[in-house]
Coordinates of C-alpha atoms in Angstrom, one line a residue:
Chain A
M3 CA 156.5 100.2 166.4
S4 CA 157.3 103.0 163.9
R5 CA 155.3 103.7 160.8
F6 CA 155.9 101.9 157.6
T7 CA 157.5 104.4 155.3
F8 CA 157.7 104.7 151.5
K9 CA 160.3 107.2 150.6
L10 CA 160.1 108.5 147.1
R11 CA 163.4 108.1 145.3
A12 CA 162.7 110.2 142.2
P13 CA 159.7 111.4 140.2
P14 CA 157.8 108.4 138.7
P15 CA 158.7 107.6 135.1
Q16 CA 155.1 106.7 134.4
R17 CA 151.7 106.9 136.2
V18 CA 151.7 104.4 139.0
D19 CA 148.8 102.6 140.7
L20 CA 149.5 102.6 144.4
S21 CA 146.2 100.9 145.4
P22 CA 148.1 97.7 146.6
L23 CA 149.9 99.8 149.3
I24 CA 147.1 99.9 151.9
P25 CA 147.3 98.4 155.4
E26 CA 145.2 95.3 154.8
R27 CA 147.1 94.4 151.6
L28 CA 150.5 94.9 153.3
T29 CA 149.7 92.9 156.4
G30 CA 151.5 89.6 156.4
K31 CA 154.0 90.6 153.7
N32 CA 157.7 91.3 154.5
V33 CA 159.6 94.2 153.1
R34 CA 161.0 92.2 150.2
E35 CA 157.6 91.0 149.1
I36 CA 156.2 94.6 149.3
A37 CA 159.1 95.9 147.3
A38 CA 158.4 93.4 144.6
L39 CA 154.7 94.5 144.2
P40 CA 154.0 95.8 140.6
I41 CA 152.7 99.3 140.4
N42 CA 153.2 100.1 136.7
T43 CA 150.3 101.2 134.5
T44 CA 152.1 100.9 131.2
R45 CA 153.9 97.8 129.7
V46 CA 157.1 99.0 131.3
A47 CA 157.4 97.0 134.5
L48 CA 157.8 99.0 137.7
A49 CA 157.9 97.6 141.2
V50 CA 157.4 99.4 144.5
G51 CA 161.1 99.0 145.3
D52 CA 162.1 100.7 142.0
L53 CA 160.3 103.9 143.1
F54 CA 160.4 103.9 146.8
Q55 CA 162.9 103.2 149.5
L56 CA 161.1 101.1 152.2
L57 CA 161.5 101.6 155.9
D58 CA 159.9 98.7 157.8
G59 CA 157.2 99.5 160.4
D60 CA 153.6 99.1 161.4
R61 CA 151.5 98.2 158.4
D62 CA 148.5 100.0 160.0
E63 CA 150.4 103.3 159.8
I64 CA 151.8 104.0 156.4
V65 CA 153.6 107.1 155.4
F66 CA 154.6 108.3 151.9
E67 CA 157.4 110.7 152.1
G68 CA 157.4 112.8 148.9
G69 CA 154.6 113.2 146.4
A70 CA 154.0 113.5 142.7
E71 CA 151.1 114.1 140.4
R72 CA 151.7 110.6 138.9
L73 CA 151.0 108.8 142.2
D74 CA 147.5 107.5 141.4
R75 CA 144.9 105.6 143.5
I76 CA 146.8 106.0 146.7
G77 CA 144.8 104.6 149.6
A78 CA 142.2 103.2 147.2
G79 CA 140.0 100.6 148.9
M80 CA 141.5 101.0 152.3
G81 CA 139.3 99.8 155.1
A82 CA 141.3 100.6 158.3
G83 CA 144.5 102.1 159.5
S84 CA 146.0 105.3 158.3
I85 CA 148.0 106.6 155.4
R86 CA 149.7 109.9 155.3
V87 CA 151.2 111.5 152.2
S88 CA 153.6 114.4 152.4
G89 CA 153.2 115.9 149.0
E90 CA 150.7 115.8 146.1
V91 CA 149.0 112.8 144.6
G92 CA 147.4 111.9 141.3
V93 CA 143.9 110.6 140.4
E94 CA 141.5 108.6 142.5
A95 CA 143.1 109.0 145.9
G96 CA 141.0 107.2 148.4
R97 CA 138.7 105.8 145.8
L98 CA 136.2 103.3 147.3
M99 CA 137.7 103.8 150.8
E100 CA 135.7 101.9 153.4
G101 CA 137.4 103.1 156.6
G102 CA 140.5 104.4 158.1
K103 CA 142.2 107.8 157.6
L104 CA 143.9 109.1 154.5
D105 CA 145.7 112.4 154.9
I106 CA 147.3 114.1 151.9
D107 CA 149.3 117.2 152.6
G108 CA 149.4 118.5 149.1
N109 CA 147.1 118.7 146.1
A110 CA 145.0 115.8 144.9
G111 CA 143.9 115.0 141.3
P112 CA 140.5 114.3 139.9
F113 CA 138.1 111.7 141.4
A114 CA 139.6 111.8 144.9
G115 CA 137.4 109.9 147.3
S116 CA 135.5 108.5 144.3
G117 CA 132.7 106.2 145.4
M118 CA 134.0 106.3 149.0
H119 CA 132.0 104.3 151.5
G120 CA 133.5 105.3 154.8
G121 CA 136.5 106.6 156.6
K122 CA 138.0 110.1 156.4
L123 CA 140.0 111.6 153.6
T124 CA 141.8 114.9 154.2
I125 CA 143.3 116.9 151.4
G126 CA 145.7 119.6 152.6
R127 CA 145.5 121.8 149.5
N128 CA 143.4 121.8 146.4
V129 CA 141.6 118.9 144.7
G130 CA 140.6 118.2 141.1
E131 CA 137.3 117.7 139.5
R132 CA 134.5 115.3 140.6
L133 CA 135.6 114.9 144.2
G134 CA 133.8 111.8 145.6
G135 CA 132.1 111.3 142.2
P136 CA 131.5 108.1 140.3
L137 CA 133.6 106.9 137.4
A138 CA 132.0 106.7 134.0
G139 CA 129.4 104.0 134.0
E140 CA 128.9 104.0 137.8
T141 CA 125.5 105.0 139.1
E142 CA 126.5 106.7 142.4
G143 CA 129.4 108.5 143.9
M144 CA 130.3 108.8 147.6
T145 CA 128.1 106.7 149.9
G146 CA 129.6 107.4 153.3
G147 CA 132.5 108.9 155.2
V148 CA 133.9 112.4 155.3
I149 CA 136.1 114.3 152.8
H150 CA 137.7 117.4 154.1
V151 CA 139.5 119.7 151.6
L152 CA 141.5 122.5 153.1
G153 CA 141.9 124.3 149.8
D154 CA 139.6 124.6 146.7
A155 CA 137.8 121.9 144.9
G156 CA 137.4 121.5 141.1
P157 CA 134.1 121.2 139.2
R158 CA 131.3 118.8 140.2
A159 CA 132.5 118.1 143.7
G160 CA 130.1 115.5 145.2
D161 CA 128.8 114.4 141.9
R162 CA 126.1 111.8 142.4
M163 CA 126.8 111.7 146.1
R164 CA 124.4 109.5 148.1
R165 CA 125.6 109.8 151.7
G166 CA 128.3 111.3 153.8
F167 CA 130.0 114.7 154.1
V168 CA 132.1 116.7 151.6
L169 CA 133.6 119.7 153.5
I170 CA 135.4 122.2 151.3
E171 CA 137.1 125.1 153.2
G172 CA 137.8 127.1 150.0
A173 CA 135.9 127.6 146.8
S174 CA 134.4 125.0 144.5
G175 CA 134.2 124.8 140.8
E176 CA 131.0 124.8 138.8
C177 CA 128.1 122.4 139.5
A178 CA 129.1 121.4 143.0
G179 CA 126.8 118.7 144.1
S180 CA 125.6 117.9 140.6
R181 CA 123.2 115.0 140.4
M182 CA 123.3 114.6 144.2
I183 CA 121.2 111.7 145.5
A184 CA 121.6 112.7 149.1
G185 CA 124.3 113.6 151.6
T186 CA 125.8 116.9 152.7
I187 CA 128.3 119.3 151.1
A188 CA 129.6 122.4 152.8
I189 CA 131.6 125.0 150.9
G190 CA 133.4 127.7 152.8
G191 CA 134.2 129.9 149.8
N192 CA 132.4 130.7 146.6
A193 CA 130.5 127.9 144.9
G194 CA 130.9 128.9 141.3
S195 CA 128.0 128.5 138.9
L196 CA 125.0 126.2 139.1
P197 CA 125.6 124.5 142.5
G198 CA 123.3 121.5 142.9
Y199 CA 122.8 121.0 139.2
L200 CA 120.1 118.3 138.8
M201 CA 120.3 117.3 142.5
N202 CA 117.5 115.1 143.8
R203 CA 118.0 115.3 147.5
G204 CA 120.7 116.4 149.9
T205 CA 122.0 119.6 151.4
I206 CA 124.6 122.0 150.0
L207 CA 125.7 124.8 152.4
I208 CA 127.4 127.7 150.8
A209 CA 129.1 130.2 153.0
G210 CA 130.8 132.3 150.3
G211 CA 128.1 133.0 147.7
V212 CA 127.6 131.7 144.2
E213 CA 128.5 133.0 140.8
R214 CA 125.2 131.9 139.3
M215 CA 122.3 130.1 141.0
G216 CA 120.3 127.8 138.8
S217 CA 116.8 129.0 137.8
T218 CA 115.3 125.8 139.0
F219 CA 116.1 126.5 142.6
L220 CA 113.4 128.4 144.4
D221 CA 113.9 130.7 147.4
C222 CA 111.8 129.3 150.3
G223 CA 112.9 132.1 152.8
A224 CA 115.3 132.4 155.7
F225 CA 115.1 130.0 158.7
E226 CA 117.0 128.9 161.7
L227 CA 116.7 125.2 161.1
V228 CA 117.0 122.5 163.8
A229 CA 118.5 120.2 161.1
A230 CA 121.2 122.8 160.5
R231 CA 122.1 122.8 164.2
L232 CA 122.6 119.0 164.0
L233 CA 124.8 119.4 161.0
A234 CA 126.7 122.2 162.6
T235 CA 127.6 120.1 165.6
Y236 CA 128.8 117.2 163.4
V237 CA 130.7 119.4 161.0
A238 CA 132.4 121.3 163.8
G239 CA 134.0 118.1 164.8
V240 CA 136.0 118.3 161.5
S241 CA 136.0 122.0 160.8
A242 CA 135.1 124.7 163.4
R243 CA 134.8 127.3 160.6
L244 CA 132.4 125.3 158.4
G245 CA 130.5 124.2 161.5
D246 CA 130.0 127.9 162.3
A247 CA 128.6 128.5 158.9
F248 CA 125.5 126.3 159.7
H249 CA 124.6 128.6 162.6
G250 CA 122.1 131.4 162.5
S251 CA 119.6 132.3 159.8
L252 CA 120.0 130.5 156.5
R253 CA 118.2 131.1 153.3
R254 CA 116.9 127.9 151.9
Y255 CA 116.6 127.3 148.1
A256 CA 114.7 124.1 147.2
G257 CA 115.7 122.3 144.1
D258 CA 116.7 121.1 141.7
L259 CA 113.1 121.3 140.4
A260 CA 114.4 120.2 137.1
A261 CA 114.9 116.8 138.9
L262 CA 113.2 115.5 142.0
G263 CA 113.5 118.8 143.8
K264 CA 113.8 117.6 147.3
G265 CA 117.3 118.9 147.8
E266 CA 118.3 122.2 149.3
I267 CA 121.0 124.9 149.1
L268 CA 121.5 126.8 152.3
M269 CA 123.1 130.2 152.2
R270 CA 123.8 132.9 154.7
S271 CA 120.8 135.2 154.7
A272 CA 121.7 138.8 154.2
Chain B
M16 CA 107.0 93.2 211.7
S17 CA 110.5 93.9 213.0
E18 CA 111.7 96.8 215.1
L19 CA 113.7 98.3 212.2
S20 CA 113.5 102.0 212.1
A21 CA 115.3 105.0 210.6
G22 CA 115.2 108.5 212.0
G23 CA 112.4 107.3 214.3
V24 CA 110.3 106.1 211.3
V25 CA 109.4 102.4 211.5
I26 CA 110.5 100.5 208.5
D27 CA 108.6 97.3 207.8
D28 CA 110.7 94.2 207.2
T29 CA 109.2 93.6 203.8
F30 CA 110.0 94.1 200.2
A31 CA 108.7 95.8 197.1
E32 CA 108.0 93.4 194.3
A33 CA 108.6 94.6 190.8
F34 CA 108.5 93.3 187.2
D35 CA 110.4 93.3 184.0
M36 CA 109.3 95.9 181.5
R37 CA 110.2 97.3 178.1
A38 CA 111.3 100.9 178.1
T39 CA 112.7 103.6 176.0
A40 CA 114.0 107.1 176.6
L41 CA 113.3 110.1 174.4
L42 CA 114.9 113.6 174.3
I43 CA 112.5 116.3 173.5
T44 CA 113.9 119.7 172.7
A45 CA 112.4 123.1 171.8
D46 CA 113.4 126.7 171.4
S47 CA 112.9 127.3 175.1
A48 CA 112.9 125.2 178.3
K49 CA 109.2 126.2 178.7
W50 CA 108.2 124.7 175.4
A51 CA 110.4 121.6 175.8
M52 CA 108.7 120.9 179.1
Q53 CA 105.3 121.6 177.6
A54 CA 105.8 119.0 174.9
A55 CA 107.1 116.5 177.5
E56 CA 104.3 117.1 179.9
T57 CA 101.7 116.7 177.2
M58 CA 103.3 113.5 176.0
I59 CA 103.3 111.9 179.4
G60 CA 99.7 112.7 180.1
F61 CA 97.4 109.8 180.9
A62 CA 100.4 107.4 181.4
T63 CA 100.2 106.6 185.1
S64 CA 99.6 102.8 184.9
V65 CA 99.8 100.1 182.2
I66 CA 96.5 98.8 183.6
A67 CA 94.5 101.3 181.6
C68 CA 96.9 103.8 179.9
G69 CA 99.0 101.4 177.8
C70 CA 102.2 102.7 179.2
E71 CA 103.8 104.4 182.2
A72 CA 105.7 107.6 181.4
G73 CA 107.3 110.4 183.1
I74 CA 110.0 113.0 183.1
D75 CA 113.5 111.8 184.0
R76 CA 115.1 115.2 184.0
P77 CA 115.4 118.5 182.3
L78 CA 118.4 118.9 180.0
S79 CA 120.6 121.9 179.4
A80 CA 121.4 123.0 175.9
A81 CA 124.8 121.4 176.2
D82 CA 123.2 118.0 176.8
T83 CA 120.9 117.9 173.8
P84 CA 121.8 116.9 170.2
D85 CA 120.6 120.2 168.7
G86 CA 122.0 122.5 171.4
R87 CA 118.5 123.6 172.7
S88 CA 116.8 123.2 176.0
G89 CA 115.3 119.7 176.4
V90 CA 113.7 117.2 178.6
R91 CA 114.4 113.5 178.9
V92 CA 111.2 111.4 179.0
L93 CA 111.0 107.6 179.9
L94 CA 108.2 105.3 178.7
F95 CA 107.6 101.8 180.0
A96 CA 105.2 99.2 178.7
V97 CA 104.7 95.4 179.1
S98 CA 105.6 94.5 175.6
T99 CA 107.6 95.8 172.7
A100 CA 104.5 96.1 170.5
E101 CA 102.6 98.1 173.0
L102 CA 105.6 100.4 173.6
Q103 CA 106.0 100.9 169.9
K104 CA 102.3 101.9 169.7
Q105 CA 102.5 104.2 172.6
V106 CA 105.7 105.9 171.3
Q107 CA 104.3 106.5 167.9
N108 CA 100.9 107.8 169.2
R109 CA 102.3 110.0 171.8
V110 CA 105.1 111.5 169.8
S111 CA 102.8 112.1 166.8
Q112 CA 100.0 113.7 168.8
C113 CA 101.9 115.5 171.6
V114 CA 105.4 116.2 170.4
L115 CA 105.0 116.7 166.7
T116 CA 102.2 119.1 167.5
S117 CA 104.1 121.2 170.0
V118 CA 105.7 124.5 168.9
G119 CA 109.3 124.2 167.8
S120 CA 109.8 120.7 169.1
A121 CA 112.3 118.0 168.0
C122 CA 112.6 114.5 169.3
Y123 CA 115.6 112.1 169.6
S124 CA 116.5 108.8 171.1
G125 CA 117.4 109.1 174.7
L126 CA 119.4 105.9 174.9
E127 CA 122.8 105.4 173.3
V128 CA 122.5 101.6 173.3
G129 CA 119.8 99.0 173.8
D130 CA 118.4 95.6 173.1
D131 CA 116.3 96.5 170.1
K132 CA 115.1 99.5 168.1
L133 CA 111.7 101.1 167.9
S134 CA 110.5 103.3 165.1
L135 CA 110.4 106.9 166.0
G136 CA 110.6 109.3 163.1
A137 CA 110.5 106.4 160.7
A138 CA 106.8 106.0 161.7
I139 CA 105.9 109.6 161.9
R140 CA 107.6 110.9 158.8
Y141 CA 104.5 110.1 156.6
F142 CA 102.9 113.2 158.1
G143 CA 105.2 115.0 155.7
D144 CA 103.1 113.8 152.8
G145 CA 106.1 113.1 150.6
W146 CA 108.0 116.3 151.5
Q147 CA 109.8 114.7 154.4
I148 CA 113.6 114.5 154.1
A149 CA 115.9 112.0 155.7
K150 CA 119.3 113.2 156.9
K151 CA 122.0 110.8 158.0
I152 CA 124.6 112.5 160.3
G153 CA 127.3 110.2 161.5
D154 CA 125.6 107.0 162.4
R155 CA 122.3 108.6 163.3
R156 CA 119.5 109.1 160.9
Y157 CA 116.9 111.9 161.2
W158 CA 113.7 112.8 159.5
R159 CA 112.8 116.4 158.7
V160 CA 109.1 116.8 158.4
P161 CA 107.8 120.1 157.1
V162 CA 105.2 121.7 159.5
M163 CA 103.6 125.1 159.7
D164 CA 106.2 126.6 162.0
G165 CA 109.2 125.2 160.1
E166 CA 110.4 121.6 160.4
F167 CA 109.8 118.8 162.9
V168 CA 113.1 117.0 163.3
C169 CA 112.9 113.5 164.7
E170 CA 115.4 110.7 164.9
S171 CA 114.5 107.7 162.8
T172 CA 114.6 105.2 165.6
T173 CA 115.1 105.0 169.4
W174 CA 116.6 102.2 171.4
L175 CA 114.5 99.9 173.5
T176 CA 115.8 98.2 176.7
K177 CA 114.4 94.9 178.0
R178 CA 116.2 95.4 181.3
A179 CA 113.7 97.9 182.6
V180 CA 111.9 97.4 185.9
G181 CA 108.4 98.6 186.8
G182 CA 106.6 98.6 190.1
G183 CA 109.2 99.5 192.7
N184 CA 107.3 101.1 195.5
L185 CA 107.2 102.6 199.0
I186 CA 104.0 102.7 201.1
I187 CA 104.2 105.7 203.3
M188 CA 102.0 105.8 206.4
G189 CA 101.4 108.8 208.6
A190 CA 99.2 110.1 211.4
T191 CA 97.5 112.7 209.3
P192 CA 97.1 113.4 205.6
K193 CA 99.2 116.5 205.8
K194 CA 102.2 114.7 207.5
T195 CA 101.9 111.7 205.2
L196 CA 101.9 114.0 202.2
A197 CA 104.9 115.9 203.5
A198 CA 106.9 112.6 203.8
A199 CA 105.8 111.5 200.3
E200 CA 106.7 114.8 198.8
A201 CA 110.1 114.7 200.4
A202 CA 110.7 111.2 199.1
V203 CA 109.6 112.1 195.6
E204 CA 111.9 115.1 195.6
A205 CA 114.8 113.0 196.6
M206 CA 114.0 110.3 194.0
R207 CA 113.9 112.9 191.3
G208 CA 117.6 113.4 191.9
V209 CA 118.2 109.8 190.7
Q210 CA 118.6 109.4 187.0
D211 CA 116.8 106.8 184.8
V212 CA 113.7 106.5 187.0
I213 CA 110.2 108.0 186.9
M214 CA 107.4 108.1 189.4
P215 CA 104.5 108.0 187.0
F216 CA 101.6 109.0 189.2
P217 CA 100.4 112.6 189.7
G218 CA 103.2 114.4 191.4
G219 CA 104.9 111.1 191.8
I220 CA 102.4 110.0 194.4
V221 CA 99.4 107.6 194.3
R222 CA 96.7 107.7 196.9
S223 CA 94.7 104.9 195.5
G224 CA 97.0 102.0 195.8
S225 CA 95.4 98.9 194.4
K226 CA 95.4 95.1 194.9
V227 CA 94.9 92.6 192.2
G228 CA 91.3 91.5 191.6
S229 CA 88.0 92.7 192.9
K230 CA 84.6 91.4 194.1
Y231 CA 83.4 92.7 190.7
R232 CA 84.3 90.4 187.8
S233 CA 84.7 93.3 185.4
A234 CA 87.5 95.0 187.5
V235 CA 91.1 93.7 187.3
A236 CA 92.2 95.8 190.2
S237 CA 90.5 97.4 193.2
T238 CA 91.3 99.5 196.2
N239 CA 94.0 98.1 198.6
H240 CA 91.6 97.9 201.5
L241 CA 94.3 96.7 203.8
Y242 CA 95.8 100.2 203.8
C243 CA 92.5 102.3 203.7
P244 CA 92.4 104.2 207.0
T245 CA 88.7 104.6 206.9
L246 CA 88.2 100.8 206.9
K247 CA 90.5 99.9 209.7
G248 CA 88.6 98.1 212.4
A249 CA 85.9 97.2 209.9
V250 CA 88.0 94.9 207.8
E251 CA 91.3 93.0 208.0
S252 CA 93.8 95.9 208.0
A253 CA 97.6 96.4 207.6
I254 CA 97.6 99.6 209.6
G255 CA 97.2 100.4 213.2
P256 CA 95.1 103.0 215.0
E257 CA 97.9 105.5 214.9
I258 CA 97.8 105.7 211.0
G259 CA 95.4 108.2 209.5
S260 CA 96.6 108.4 205.9
V261 CA 98.6 106.2 203.5
L262 CA 100.3 107.2 200.2
E263 CA 102.3 105.2 197.8
I264 CA 105.1 106.0 195.5
V265 CA 105.6 103.8 192.4
I266 CA 108.9 103.7 190.7
D267 CA 109.9 102.6 187.2
G268 CA 113.5 102.5 186.2
L269 CA 115.6 101.7 183.2
T270 CA 117.6 99.3 185.4
S271 CA 117.0 97.5 188.6
E272 CA 119.9 99.4 190.1
A273 CA 118.2 102.7 189.4
V274 CA 115.0 101.6 191.1
A275 CA 116.9 100.5 194.2
A276 CA 118.8 103.8 194.2
A277 CA 115.5 105.7 194.0
M278 CA 113.9 103.7 196.8
R279 CA 117.1 104.2 198.9
A280 CA 116.9 108.0 198.3
G281 CA 113.2 108.1 199.2
L282 CA 113.7 106.2 202.4
R283 CA 116.5 108.5 203.5
A284 CA 114.4 111.6 202.8
I285 CA 111.5 110.1 204.9
A286 CA 113.8 109.2 207.7
D287 CA 115.4 112.7 207.6
L288 CA 112.0 114.3 207.9
G289 CA 111.2 112.2 210.9
P290 CA 107.9 111.1 212.4
A291 CA 107.0 114.4 214.0
R292 CA 106.7 116.1 210.6
G293 CA 106.3 113.2 208.3
A294 CA 105.6 109.5 208.3
L295 CA 105.3 107.1 211.2
R296 CA 106.0 104.0 209.2
V297 CA 107.1 102.9 205.7
G298 CA 106.2 99.6 204.0
A299 CA 106.2 98.2 200.5
G300 CA 103.8 96.3 198.3
N301 CA 104.3 92.8 197.1
Y302 CA 102.5 89.7 195.9
G303 CA 104.3 87.3 198.2
G304 CA 107.3 87.2 195.8
R305 CA 105.5 85.0 193.3
L306 CA 104.9 87.3 190.4
G307 CA 107.8 89.7 190.0
K308 CA 111.4 88.7 189.9
H309 CA 112.7 91.9 191.4
H310 CA 112.5 92.1 195.2
Y311 CA 113.7 95.3 196.9
R312 CA 114.0 94.6 200.7
L313 CA 113.5 97.7 202.7
R314 CA 115.9 96.4 205.3
E315 CA 118.7 96.5 202.8
L316 CA 117.7 100.0 201.4
A317 CA 117.0 101.8 204.7
P318 CA 119.5 104.4 205.8

C-alpha cells in the first residue's frame, strides 16, 4: 500500500496543531474523517481538509508534502510508524515521541523532540532553541530515543535531558546540555558558550571547539576512554562522522561543579 | 560391553549423565589480547568443580576486536553453578577481584538473551565510592568506575540461562599414561572448537575422576576406584589388564546440544588418533541414569 499523504494546499493562515496526524490516531479513520479533524489553534476553525489535500494510503507511513513554519507539533506523541516531512516545520515537532521515525527535510522550530521518550527524530537542516528540552513547568526533557540534526542547533540543545542521544552535525547555540540530568550529546561543530551549564551528569562531546568554557568545568586530562569506544560504535550507526569524533584521545572536563559535577565534556585533545 | 569401536578404539555402550545448571557468559576485553586473556584466566582460577569451588568456569573462546562491544581484543568466559544465588555470588566475587583489578579491562554480558538477569556492574559499581557513572547506550546500561589506570567499564547486568548442562564427560582409557594423555589432549583440542562449552579442569582434563560418597563420613566424593589402574586386581574394577592409565574430560555447556557436539568432536578426535598412539577404549560416567536428566549415549555420538 502507498503512503498516506498530506499535500499542503497553501501556507497556513494560522498556526496549526498537527499532533492528531500520527499513525496511531489515524488508524481506523477513513479519509473523510481525517479531513474533518480540527487543527486550528485560534478561534477560527480549520480542519485538516482545509489545509491539505489527502491521498489515501498506509496510516503507518505518513508523508507531508510541503512545509511551513506554522506547522506545529508534527509527529507529537507518535509511538510507531513513520512520518516524513518535505519542508520546514514549526514548534514542538516530535514532542513526547515514544517510538517510530520522524524525518523532517527542512528546518524545525524550538522545542523539537521536547520530552521525547523514544524513537528517532531526524532534522535535515537547522533546529531552534531547546532541542529535546522540557516546556515551562516540566522537570525533565528528553528521556530516550535519538535526535539527529544535520544542520545547526539553537541555544540550550538537550536542556534537562535525562537519557538518549542528541547528535548535532553542525554547531550549537549557547549552553548546549544545560541542566543535563544524564544522556549523551555530540556536537560536530562549535558548541558556543558555556556548554553543559549546570549539568549534573551526562556526556557532551564537542568536536569543533567552544567559544567559552564554563569556569566550573575542570580539566581532568586526555584519555582514550573505553566508554567513548562504546559511544562511538552506537553513534556511528546514526552518523559516521560523529562516531569518528569519539575515537582517539579526548580531553575530559568534569563538571558542572556548580551543580552535582558528575557530568563531562569531551573534546579532541590537541 | 558391546563391540562398538571407532578407528580401532573400543567405545563402551554406555552414557554420560549430566545435570541442569545455571550459567552465564561474560566478555572480558582489554587493550591487548594478552591482558584480556590474563583477566580471563585469573577469573576462572579455582573453578574446576562446584563441589568445592562454588562454580565451574572456563574460557569459551578468544574474541577478535570485531566481536567485542568496545572494539578491543577479548575473551568469552562461561560460568556454571548449581543455583542462581551461587552464580550471582561467584560472578560478583570473581569479576570484582579478578577483572576489575586487571589492567585496562572491561566486562560485558556474553549472552544476548536469557531466562533471568544477574547483577554485574550493578553490584561492582560501589567500588567507585560515589564517582561511578551510569551510561545507557541503546538498550544496554554500563557502569564507569574510576580506577587508577582510567576507568573500569562494566555492563550493569548479564543474562543467566537455566538451560545449561554440567557434567557431560568422556572417560579415556589407554595402555600408558603418555598415550592416554595424547588422546585426551586431542579430544580437548577438538572440543575447544565447539562454541558454548568449557572443560573446567586443568588443561580440560581431570585425572582424579570421583565417585559420590566415601568410606569417610566427612568426604562427599572420593576417588573413582573402579578406574584406578593401580588398584585393578585388588578391588572391583572397570578396566582390564591392558589399561594402564585413565583420564576424564568433563564438559559443561550452555545448552545440551553444545555438550553433545563437544562429546562428538572429542570422540572423533580420539578415534582419529587411534589406539596405537592414543586410547584403547572410551567410556563415560553415569549414576545409573537416576540423578541427571541429560543422558549422552556414546553409541549415538561416536563417529
